[in-house]
Amino acid sequence: MTVVNASARRELPRLVAGRPMAETLADPDLLAALDRALHEGVEGAVDLVDPALTVGCVPSGDGVLVHGVPVGSRSAGARARGAALQGLTDTLLTEQDPAEIGRVAVTASMKLLGAEAGVLFLRTEPGVLTSLFSTWPADIRARYERVELHRGRPLSDAVLDGTPVWIEDAAGWAARYPEMAAMGTAGSHEATACLPLRVDERDLGAIVFSFGTRRTFLPDERAYLQAVAALCAQALDRARLLVVERSARAVAERERDRMEFLARTGRLMEAPLSVEERLQRVADLVVPELADWCAVHLLRQGGGVIEQIAVAHDDPAKIDFVRRVQERYPPDPTAPGSAYEVTRTGEPAFFPEIPDELLVAGAEDAEHLELIRAIGMSSALVVPLTVRGRSLGALTLVHAESGQRFDELDLAFAQQIAATAAVALDNAGLYEQQRRIAHTLQSALLPTVLPDAPGLRLAARYRPQTADRSGVQVGGDLYDVVATPRPGRWAAVVADVCGKGPDAAALTALIRHTLRAEVAHGLDPVEALQRLNSAMLREERDPGRFATVAHAHVDVGDDGTATVSLAIAGHPPPLVRRRRMADPLAEVEVVALSGTLLGVFTDVATPATTVRLGPGDMMVLYTDGVTEARGVDGFYGMQRLIHTVGAAGLGSADALAEALLADVVGFQDGVLRDDVALLVIEAAP
């Protein structure tokens, strides 16, 4: 079977019906092309010089379609297709939107080839194509928006085999796809070309063109359409890679931003503020960066009451509105997914969408429902503040007027925020508990009040080391004043134990109670310190523990004077401020004793001296937290201490103690690196 078109009949008059081609044509190239098309199924085209004709040989069933095109016409068509292909190449090289790529490729080719319709499909999931751009009528476009791949259909075969499917007329439909012939030729369509979109053996989809009349696809037309398909596939793949790159960059930037957000949350939770203030700042940080609303509930210790601690929104009026709604309609603590339930169970609640049915179910009456709807909630999540297996409360995030929706990544990030806050809250609770314990223990080691000693004025100050991240620990500084068995005699002590914590506290207690016992037995300061050293050695809690001690007996005279019998065991030397009526600056003496620290050696040196205090004179006993205080100018030191003690206007023991402590604290800008203990003994004038 040989079929020729009008151009072939007109230009090849020797073709006579019923005669073999070999007898009517002598061109060996044309005969060879016919043989290849008939026996091998390989299409081809031959340029005949005389007549000036290009003959296309296309296999068709058991015969060959012979399509003749005058050389002049073919050259014009080839030039048009070449120009179109170049223009399409230039456009697609810069186009990044997949839908626009599909539109340009389909419409340009339709116009050039005279196609009735065109559509571009993308592979969106295994076994499924989705229409990206289509010129089909709306009803057909809707029917083929999503197409499943099945063998035995032109579009599916083109995609699955990776080769074009050409159907040139109704006979072609009937011969190759008989069960789809009626559908393929419906709507005044007859010829169809389905070309796969592939890049590096990867299947991206297909492009389909439909023609209203019979169409013979000549080799150069087929080559053009295949080139269009290749260009389109490359452009779509570039767009896909660009989307992947942008998505990966967006994910990375989002992750970076969220890590920075977590860091800011951690810093806020560690700020020196109350728990309520810290949680309110976290809620303010969340809005509007992560949500339109944020609320924090805490489980209060004692009674198990769950209380809303913080709430945040950009509009204060809306916060007030919700507050009034909650006052009128208190939240149901048993409501599923509420902050109360999440706190009790420790399980998160996630509502990507908040349907109206959920609001209806939670409303008490029609007015309540109207008020809830007015808030405009669209999405919500509630996550527990959990640490060490305990739920401390719940963090609630809500989207409302923004119309955004939370996803699984948002839920995971909210859980990270909640975990950060929960750890900080737990640490704050442990810190507060430790601080209370340390304060209680420290108070037990120091006198609640100093005794009323006739003939003396006593003043003491104690300031613990400034707390750091390691927590608060009880210090080892000690001062004490007690009455002795002898009337008019008082025993005073200032001591400094090496280290902090329970062991230091135990040694401090040992020093205080041992010296009180020795004073009660009537021992003088030197003997008492010797006995104390023996007691410390017997304990042997920690060979590295030691203490420095200044111990004195103060005898009050009838004339307003006082006599101090002083013994020193490795302690900083006391100072004596002499009252000078005519000079605003007092004279300061250093009691130069040193001795051996206690708790290390069996034999210790505890030098002693006697100091007489005239009326208004004061003795200052202190720990090394004073002289070894560090500030921007170095150590506080003895010279500054002498200057401060001798300053004008310090006319009483209490005034001197207060001024000295203030100067030491101010020197360190309020950050004490060691405990400070002071005891001032004044002979009352």
XYZ file of C-alpha atoms in Angstrom:
685
model
C 0.000 0.000 0.000
C 1.331 3.360 -1.016
C -0.504 6.619 -0.275
C 0.616 9.901 -1.734
C -0.532 13.406 -1.050
C -1.483 16.057 -3.605
C 2.004 17.522 -3.918
C 3.441 14.107 -4.708
C 0.774 13.400 -7.366
C 1.295 16.780 -8.969
C 5.080 16.723 -9.035
C 5.514 13.009 -9.805
C 3.273 12.373 -12.845
C 5.046 9.111 -13.554
C 3.376 7.622 -10.502
C 0.586 5.549 -12.060
C -1.918 3.720 -9.918
C -1.345 -0.020 -9.907
C 2.255 0.099 -11.124
C 5.197 -0.783 -8.893
C 7.180 2.176 -7.552
C 10.407 0.635 -8.791
C 9.143 0.838 -12.376
C 8.005 4.477 -12.152
C 10.869 6.041 -10.146
C 14.521 5.597 -10.913
C 15.894 7.638 -7.934
C 17.887 5.098 -5.882
C 17.764 7.243 -2.704
C 13.987 7.400 -2.795
C 13.703 3.672 -3.422
C 16.065 2.950 -0.542
C 14.047 5.218 1.763
C 10.837 3.430 0.721
C 12.408 0.035 1.428
C 13.579 1.135 4.908
C 10.176 2.559 5.735
C 8.340 -0.559 4.544
C 10.617 -3.326 5.767
C 12.431 -1.772 8.722
C 9.854 0.720 9.913
C 12.374 3.572 9.667
C 11.012 6.880 8.446
C 13.103 9.112 6.196
C 13.107 12.012 3.775
C 14.755 12.425 0.365
C 15.408 15.652 -1.547
C 14.743 15.145 -5.297
C 16.513 17.582 -7.543
C 14.198 17.003 -10.472
C 11.456 17.602 -9.727
C 12.290 20.028 -6.857
C 10.533 18.050 -4.186
C 11.208 16.657 -0.707
C 9.578 13.271 -0.268
C 8.913 11.901 3.194
C 8.588 8.156 3.624
C 6.677 7.197 6.760
C 5.805 3.568 7.657
C 2.045 3.050 8.111
C 0.683 -0.396 8.821
C 1.540 -2.628 5.879
C 2.413 0.237 3.564
C 4.183 3.566 3.292
C 2.882 7.125 3.375
C 4.589 9.224 0.711
C 4.365 12.915 1.539
C 5.685 15.398 -0.999
C 6.622 18.969 -0.119
C 7.989 21.442 -2.708
C 11.521 22.468 -1.843
C 10.571 26.127 -1.533
C 7.762 25.379 0.908
C 9.887 23.002 2.968
C 12.682 25.528 3.268
C 10.267 28.198 4.501
C 8.739 25.763 7.030
C 12.160 24.596 8.173
C 13.298 28.172 8.605
C 10.162 28.995 10.598
C 10.614 25.981 12.851
C 14.291 26.788 13.295
C 13.533 30.364 14.247
C 10.772 29.205 16.599
C 13.077 26.688 18.187
C 15.758 29.321 18.714
C 13.236 31.711 20.250
C 11.896 28.973 22.486
C 15.434 28.109 23.564
C 16.155 31.725 24.506
C 12.907 32.007 26.456
C 13.224 28.729 28.350
C 16.831 29.390 29.326
C 15.723 32.230 31.595
C 12.261 31.016 32.631
C 12.007 29.624 36.170
C 8.269 29.110 36.643
C 7.177 25.564 35.589
C 3.681 26.695 34.590
C 5.114 29.433 32.387
C 7.537 26.959 30.814
C 4.589 24.745 29.928
C 2.573 27.646 28.536
C 5.381 28.932 26.323
C 6.297 25.499 24.933
C 2.717 24.441 24.238
C 1.377 27.678 22.733
C 4.445 28.360 20.564
C 4.359 24.874 19.057
C 0.577 24.942 18.588
C 0.821 28.174 16.635
C 3.660 26.952 14.438
C 2.139 23.545 13.663
C -1.489 24.584 13.559
C -2.472 22.288 16.417
C -5.967 22.517 17.853
C -4.914 21.925 21.472
C -1.919 21.180 23.637
C -1.287 20.090 27.199
C 1.784 19.500 29.330
C 1.718 16.865 32.070
C 4.156 16.506 34.951
C 4.934 13.348 36.885
C 3.904 14.358 40.423
C 3.893 10.959 42.118
C 4.579 7.355 41.133
C 2.205 6.259 38.381
C 0.426 9.623 38.138
C 0.608 12.614 35.786
C -0.846 16.032 36.645
C -1.743 18.707 34.123
C 0.568 21.719 34.398
C -0.749 23.735 31.429
C -3.581 22.939 29.053
C -5.552 24.583 26.238
C -8.217 21.891 26.309
C -11.796 23.030 26.977
C -12.632 23.389 30.669
C -14.728 20.206 30.877
C -12.000 18.068 29.284
C -9.260 19.815 31.251
C -11.042 19.029 34.513
C -11.482 15.376 33.480
C -7.777 14.965 32.774
C -6.349 17.119 35.582
C -4.877 13.943 37.045
C -4.055 10.929 34.880
C -2.960 7.499 36.066
C -0.485 5.678 33.845
C -1.740 2.463 32.217
C -0.234 0.522 29.346
C -2.169 0.584 26.078
C -2.869 4.319 26.061
C -0.896 6.783 23.921
C 0.074 9.174 26.734
C 1.018 6.337 29.096
C 2.982 4.444 26.427
C 4.970 7.562 25.524
C 5.885 8.149 29.164
C 6.541 4.533 30.145
C 8.549 3.666 27.004
C 10.294 7.009 26.723
C 9.471 7.234 22.984
C 7.020 9.475 21.107
C 3.640 8.175 19.991
C 2.426 9.525 16.642
C -1.200 8.985 15.564
C -1.895 10.663 12.220
C -5.533 9.885 11.528
C -8.613 7.927 12.592
C -7.204 4.835 10.915
C -4.109 5.136 13.090
C -6.253 5.286 16.224
C -8.236 2.255 15.090
C -5.093 0.285 14.240
C -3.072 1.014 17.380
C -5.569 1.951 20.095
C -8.946 0.618 18.921
C -10.561 0.820 22.379
C -9.657 4.536 22.557
C -10.371 5.448 18.938
C -13.750 7.026 19.684
C -12.286 9.109 22.514
C -9.174 10.083 20.542
C -11.171 11.401 17.584
C -13.937 13.038 19.618
C -14.441 16.769 19.478
C -13.233 17.133 15.876
C -9.784 15.788 16.792
C -7.978 13.258 14.679
C -4.166 13.380 14.762
C -2.246 13.290 18.058
C 1.419 13.524 19.070
C 2.515 12.433 22.561
C 6.131 13.190 23.426
C 7.809 12.143 26.665
C 9.743 14.659 28.759
C 12.934 13.006 29.927
C 16.289 14.153 31.326
C 19.116 11.693 31.968
C 16.727 8.723 31.910
C 14.516 10.494 34.420
C 10.858 10.668 33.489
C 9.387 14.158 34.048
C 6.077 13.848 32.189
C 4.822 14.405 28.644
C 3.613 17.030 26.172
C 0.602 16.288 23.955
C -0.650 18.023 20.785
C -4.022 17.382 19.115
C -4.945 18.248 15.506
C -8.402 18.688 14.016
C -7.591 16.910 10.735
C -5.499 14.075 9.513
C -1.807 14.952 9.904
C 1.273 13.326 8.489
C 4.181 14.068 10.832
C 7.173 14.481 8.551
C 10.646 13.784 9.898
C 11.546 17.439 10.334
C 8.267 18.112 12.178
C 8.869 15.164 14.413
C 12.415 16.326 15.027
C 11.096 19.786 15.896
C 8.555 18.457 18.390
C 11.136 16.179 19.961
C 13.483 19.142 20.257
C 10.674 21.141 21.892
C 10.089 18.267 24.327
C 13.815 18.069 25.128
C 14.059 21.828 25.695
C 10.942 21.779 27.835
C 12.241 18.856 29.905
C 15.561 20.585 30.496
C 13.836 23.810 31.514
C 11.455 21.982 33.859
C 14.357 20.118 35.423
C 16.241 23.377 35.964
C 13.136 24.865 37.544
C 12.772 21.785 39.743
C 16.392 22.018 40.864
C 15.939 25.728 41.541
C 12.862 24.961 43.652
C 14.802 22.277 45.513
C 17.709 24.661 46.076
C 15.428 27.451 47.257
C 13.538 25.043 49.478
C 16.765 23.721 50.980
C 18.002 27.274 51.534
C 14.682 28.236 53.100
C 14.806 25.203 55.371
C 18.387 26.002 56.368
C 17.545 29.646 57.025
C 14.458 28.613 58.969
C 16.512 26.203 61.043
C 19.148 28.894 61.657
C 16.476 31.392 62.685
C 14.902 28.868 64.996
C 18.208 28.001 66.612
C 18.741 31.723 67.211
C 15.208 31.896 68.605
C 15.954 29.027 71.004
C 19.135 30.785 72.091
C 17.167 33.978 72.783
C 14.590 31.939 74.690
C 17.342 30.405 76.794
C 18.818 33.820 77.573
C 15.417 35.184 78.553
C 14.765 32.251 80.835
C 18.098 32.784 82.565
C 17.557 36.513 83.116
C 17.540 37.694 86.754
C 13.745 38.108 86.772
C 10.827 36.420 88.446
C 9.415 33.285 86.820
C 6.330 35.232 85.744
C 8.391 37.975 84.106
C 10.596 35.506 82.273
C 7.626 33.566 80.899
C 5.889 36.758 79.800
C 9.004 37.789 77.882
C 9.113 34.390 76.175
C 5.439 34.774 75.192
C 6.177 38.255 73.828
C 9.084 36.790 71.847
C 6.859 34.125 70.289
C 4.334 36.731 69.058
C 4.227 37.494 66.178
C 7.312 35.622 64.996
C 5.793 32.170 65.477
C 2.134 32.702 66.319
C -0.626 35.302 66.661
C -1.303 34.259 70.266
C 0.837 32.697 72.965
C -0.111 31.642 76.480
C 1.814 29.886 79.243
C 0.249 27.893 82.085
C 2.121 26.629 85.147
C 1.342 23.984 87.689
C 1.677 25.713 91.024
C 3.294 23.653 93.753
C 0.954 22.815 96.578
C -2.668 22.125 95.706
C -1.980 21.211 92.071
C -3.543 24.415 90.715
C -2.866 25.126 87.025
C -2.634 28.865 86.481
C -2.247 31.035 83.384
C 1.006 32.946 83.920
C 1.525 34.797 80.646
C -0.404 35.739 77.514
C 0.750 37.699 74.464
C -0.791 39.260 71.351
C 0.133 42.265 69.253
C -3.136 44.004 70.090
C -3.653 44.748 73.826
C -7.373 45.244 73.157
C -7.683 41.643 72.028
C -5.861 40.425 75.128
C -8.360 42.365 77.219
C -11.232 40.930 75.169
C -10.090 37.343 75.771
C -9.559 38.093 79.462
C -13.156 39.286 79.771
C -14.418 36.233 77.879
C -12.525 33.948 80.260
C -13.868 35.807 83.273
C -17.416 35.286 82.035
C -16.842 31.767 80.752
C -13.988 30.197 82.747
C -12.013 27.624 80.705
C -13.125 24.041 81.188
C -10.198 22.208 82.865
C -11.498 18.898 81.496
C -11.715 20.048 77.862
C -9.744 17.782 75.489
C -6.574 19.429 74.191
C -6.697 22.265 76.713
C -3.618 23.560 78.527
C -4.998 21.950 81.679
C -5.222 18.494 80.101
C -1.818 18.814 78.420
C -0.265 19.827 81.764
C -1.856 16.861 83.523
C -1.057 14.251 80.866
C 2.232 15.592 79.515
C 0.957 14.838 75.975
C 0.809 17.575 73.287
C -2.400 18.591 71.507
C -2.214 19.581 67.839
C -4.967 21.229 65.779
C -3.683 22.042 62.253
C -7.209 23.209 61.450
C -9.820 24.458 63.912
C -13.195 23.629 62.351
C -16.305 25.420 63.502
C -17.611 22.124 64.886
C -14.827 22.188 67.471
C -15.853 25.676 68.583
C -19.491 24.610 68.786
C -18.550 21.636 70.949
C -16.596 23.847 73.366
C -19.172 26.647 73.697
C -21.508 26.825 76.685
C -24.217 28.752 74.870
C -24.878 30.746 71.708
C -23.324 33.938 73.088
C -20.202 32.070 74.172
C -19.928 30.565 70.680
C -20.199 34.010 69.114
C -17.419 35.330 71.363
C -15.138 32.373 70.568
C -15.719 32.825 66.854
C -14.804 36.506 67.186
C -11.278 35.501 68.244
C -10.864 33.932 64.791
C -8.668 30.967 65.701
C -7.534 28.984 62.657
C -4.838 26.651 64.021
C -3.421 25.791 67.444
C -0.979 23.609 69.302
C -0.415 22.999 73.002
C 2.811 21.398 74.246
C 3.789 20.438 77.794
C 6.631 22.024 79.742
C 8.245 18.727 80.665
C 11.533 18.065 82.443
C 12.862 14.945 84.153
C 9.561 13.165 83.577
C 7.539 15.922 85.272
C 5.082 18.281 83.619
C 5.473 21.845 84.887
C 2.816 23.428 82.708
C 1.927 24.038 79.061
C 2.811 26.373 76.195
C -0.059 27.301 73.844
C 0.428 28.794 70.361
C -2.510 29.956 68.234
C -2.857 31.328 64.705
C -5.856 33.582 64.175
C -6.072 36.716 62.026
C -2.924 35.820 60.057
C -4.766 32.802 58.656
C -1.620 30.689 58.857
C -1.574 27.010 59.756
C 0.801 25.099 61.995
C 2.472 21.984 60.605
C 4.408 19.097 62.116
C 7.648 21.096 62.006
C 6.001 23.869 63.993
C 4.838 21.325 66.566
C 8.370 19.924 66.920
C 9.831 23.416 67.285
C 7.240 24.411 69.889
C 8.256 21.318 71.854
C 11.881 22.491 71.692
C 10.875 25.914 73.027
C 8.862 24.275 75.786
C 11.761 21.981 76.680
C 14.151 24.950 76.883
C 11.735 26.851 79.104
C 11.023 23.796 81.262
C 14.707 23.122 81.915
C 15.233 26.764 82.863
C 12.183 26.681 85.148
C 13.381 23.490 86.765
C 16.854 24.932 87.267
C 15.311 28.074 88.722
C 13.289 25.943 91.114
C 16.333 23.948 92.142
C 18.333 27.147 92.509
C 15.642 28.724 94.675
C 15.418 25.587 96.784
C 19.192 25.504 97.185
C 19.215 29.200 98.019
C 16.610 28.699 100.730
C 18.526 25.767 102.173
C 21.785 27.726 102.117
C 20.130 30.734 103.701
C 18.572 28.584 106.416
C 21.832 26.800 107.130
C 23.844 30.012 107.071
C 21.370 31.617 109.459
C 21.808 28.687 111.805
C 25.562 29.255 111.842
C 25.312 32.964 112.632
C 23.686 34.643 115.634
C 20.195 35.935 114.980
C 21.004 39.102 116.918
C 24.052 40.233 118.821
C 23.690 40.287 122.600
C 23.080 43.454 124.565
C 26.472 43.920 126.235
C 26.495 46.748 128.803
C 29.477 49.037 128.241
C 29.880 47.894 124.644
C 28.284 48.668 121.327
C 28.422 45.763 118.895
C 27.757 45.718 115.148
C 28.151 42.921 112.602
C 27.600 42.514 108.896
C 27.595 39.439 106.703
C 27.290 39.267 102.903
C 27.601 35.938 101.045
C 29.479 35.507 97.794
C 27.394 36.555 94.778
C 25.636 33.518 93.294
C 26.880 32.173 89.974
C 25.606 29.491 87.585
C 26.800 26.767 89.937
C 24.132 27.792 92.427
C 24.119 29.124 95.967
C 26.214 27.388 98.625
C 26.523 28.109 102.283
C 29.720 29.939 103.108
C 32.317 29.357 105.811
C 32.554 32.830 107.362
C 31.514 33.137 111.004
C 31.098 35.795 113.660
C 29.737 35.360 117.171
C 29.587 37.137 120.542
C 28.615 35.340 123.787
C 28.769 36.068 127.502
C 31.435 34.295 129.561
C 30.963 32.913 133.070
C 32.718 35.972 134.420
C 30.433 39.027 134.749
C 31.390 41.928 132.460
C 33.430 39.706 130.156
C 32.304 38.868 126.640
C 33.811 36.407 124.143
C 33.962 37.330 120.462
C 35.066 35.339 117.447
C 35.450 35.898 113.701
C 36.482 32.875 111.632
C 36.876 31.927 107.972
C 36.666 28.291 106.845
C 38.272 27.271 103.554
C 35.726 26.360 100.893
C 31.944 26.311 100.511
C 29.167 23.815 100.832
C 28.072 21.211 103.393
C 31.586 20.267 104.553
C 32.502 23.912 105.127
C 29.218 24.426 106.955
C 29.915 21.447 109.192
C 33.356 22.804 110.088
C 31.890 26.257 110.722
C 29.372 24.728 113.103
C 32.177 22.812 114.841
C 34.154 26.039 115.348
C 31.188 27.954 116.699
C 30.022 25.323 119.150
C 33.515 24.270 120.266
C 34.491 27.837 121.112
C 31.181 28.410 122.907
C 31.869 25.303 124.972
C 35.435 26.356 125.774
C 34.245 29.837 126.739
C 31.688 28.265 129.061
C 34.538 26.256 130.644
C 36.384 29.491 131.338
C 39.357 28.940 128.994
C 41.223 31.986 127.716
C 41.491 32.678 123.929
C 44.848 30.921 123.448
C 43.730 27.754 125.242
C 40.404 27.798 123.426
C 42.114 27.947 120.013
C 44.412 25.061 120.959
C 41.413 22.970 121.973
C 39.627 23.947 118.748
C 42.599 22.802 116.641
C 42.572 19.408 118.383
C 38.839 19.055 117.774
C 39.258 19.862 114.063
C 42.054 17.291 113.721
C 39.904 14.636 115.381
C 37.132 15.187 112.861
C 39.410 14.723 109.810
C 36.476 15.226 107.433
C 38.721 16.638 104.763
C 42.496 17.023 105.154
C 42.316 20.056 102.890
C 39.907 21.901 105.160
C 41.335 24.555 107.449
C 40.233 27.731 109.151
C 41.596 31.069 110.283
C 40.268 32.398 113.579
C 40.429 35.598 115.637
C 39.220 35.003 119.210
C 38.942 37.663 121.919
C 37.751 38.210 125.466
C 36.478 41.729 126.113
C 36.370 43.014 129.703
C 34.249 46.101 130.274
C 35.594 48.663 132.718
C 33.666 51.026 134.966
C 35.222 54.075 133.323
C 33.836 53.484 129.783
C 36.908 51.593 128.650
C 37.311 48.003 127.503
C 40.242 45.602 127.590
C 40.535 43.103 124.731
C 42.562 39.900 125.193
C 43.110 38.750 121.611
C 44.538 35.538 120.101
C 45.014 35.011 116.343
C 45.308 31.748 114.392
C 46.326 32.666 110.838
C 43.602 35.330 110.584
C 43.930 38.831 109.047
C 45.110 41.377 111.645
C 42.352 43.368 113.419
C 42.250 47.170 113.238
C 41.661 49.623 116.073
C 40.058 52.991 115.374
C 41.076 55.549 118.001
C 38.645 58.327 118.748
C 40.241 61.774 118.364
C 37.935 64.618 119.311
C 39.835 67.439 117.570
C 40.533 65.602 114.284
C 37.773 64.520 111.885
C 40.005 61.647 110.744
C 40.504 58.953 113.343
C 43.779 57.224 114.030
C 43.878 53.577 112.926
C 46.186 50.960 114.432
C 46.940 47.529 112.990
C 47.131 44.736 115.563
C 50.036 42.879 113.961
C 49.410 39.249 114.894
C 49.405 36.283 112.565
C 49.750 32.752 113.970
C 49.074 29.359 112.384
C 45.849 28.366 110.681
C 43.863 25.619 112.403
C 42.954 22.108 111.342
C 46.205 21.118 109.612
C 49.047 20.892 112.140
C 49.164 19.313 115.571
C 51.248 22.128 117.011
C 49.957 25.582 116.175
C 51.118 29.084 117.070
C 48.322 31.293 118.388
C 50.008 34.582 119.406
C 48.088 36.793 121.784
C 48.043 40.423 122.855
C 46.030 42.813 124.930
C 44.490 45.974 123.509
C 42.856 48.722 125.589
C 39.921 50.559 124.034
C 39.169 54.012 125.360
C 35.693 55.469 125.274
C 34.555 55.601 121.658
C 37.448 53.453 120.379
C 36.513 50.553 118.102
C 38.125 47.249 117.153
C 37.316 45.834 113.705
C 37.505 42.066 113.109
C 36.972 40.908 109.511
C 37.528 38.020 107.077
C 39.768 38.050 104.007
C 36.716 38.670 101.811
C 37.450 42.330 102.611
C 41.146 42.758 101.868
C 41.175 40.236 99.014
C 38.131 41.701 97.286
C 38.898 42.271 93.583
C 37.733 45.243 91.560
C 38.780 47.000 88.369
C 41.694 48.563 90.254
C 42.984 45.281 91.666
C 42.691 44.117 95.271
C 40.909 46.110 97.964
C 43.970 45.704 100.229
C 44.987 46.830 103.689
C 45.621 50.488 102.832
C 42.108 51.042 101.543
C 40.739 49.212 104.572
C 42.691 51.490 106.932
C 41.513 54.576 105.053
C 37.858 53.465 105.190
C 38.000 52.566 108.889
C 39.570 55.944 109.716
C 37.145 58.014 107.612
C 35.294 60.936 109.205
C 31.702 60.735 110.346
C 31.785 57.152 111.611
C 30.827 57.826 115.195
C 29.415 54.417 116.116
C 30.081 50.719 115.624
C 26.966 50.356 113.464
C 27.936 53.299 111.214
C 31.445 51.932 110.768
C 30.210 48.413 109.928
C 27.692 49.742 107.427
C 30.187 52.076 105.731
C 32.862 49.397 105.475
C 30.504 46.801 103.948
C 29.156 49.347 101.452
C 32.678 50.301 100.378
C 33.736 46.673 99.868
C 30.584 45.856 97.876
C 30.870 49.029 95.790
C 34.541 48.325 95.078
C 33.443 45.063 93.400
C 30.487 46.639 91.579
C 28.139 44.537 93.657
C 29.632 41.208 92.568
C 31.292 39.573 95.569
C 33.778 36.806 94.821
C 33.979 35.701 98.465
C 31.936 35.968 101.634
C 32.424 39.043 103.806
C 32.027 39.013 107.593
C 32.610 42.034 109.861
C 32.428 42.505 113.638
C 32.948 45.920 115.247
C 33.423 46.196 119.037
C 33.112 49.703 120.483
C 33.815 50.829 124.017
C 30.707 52.839 124.802
C 31.655 56.437 125.747
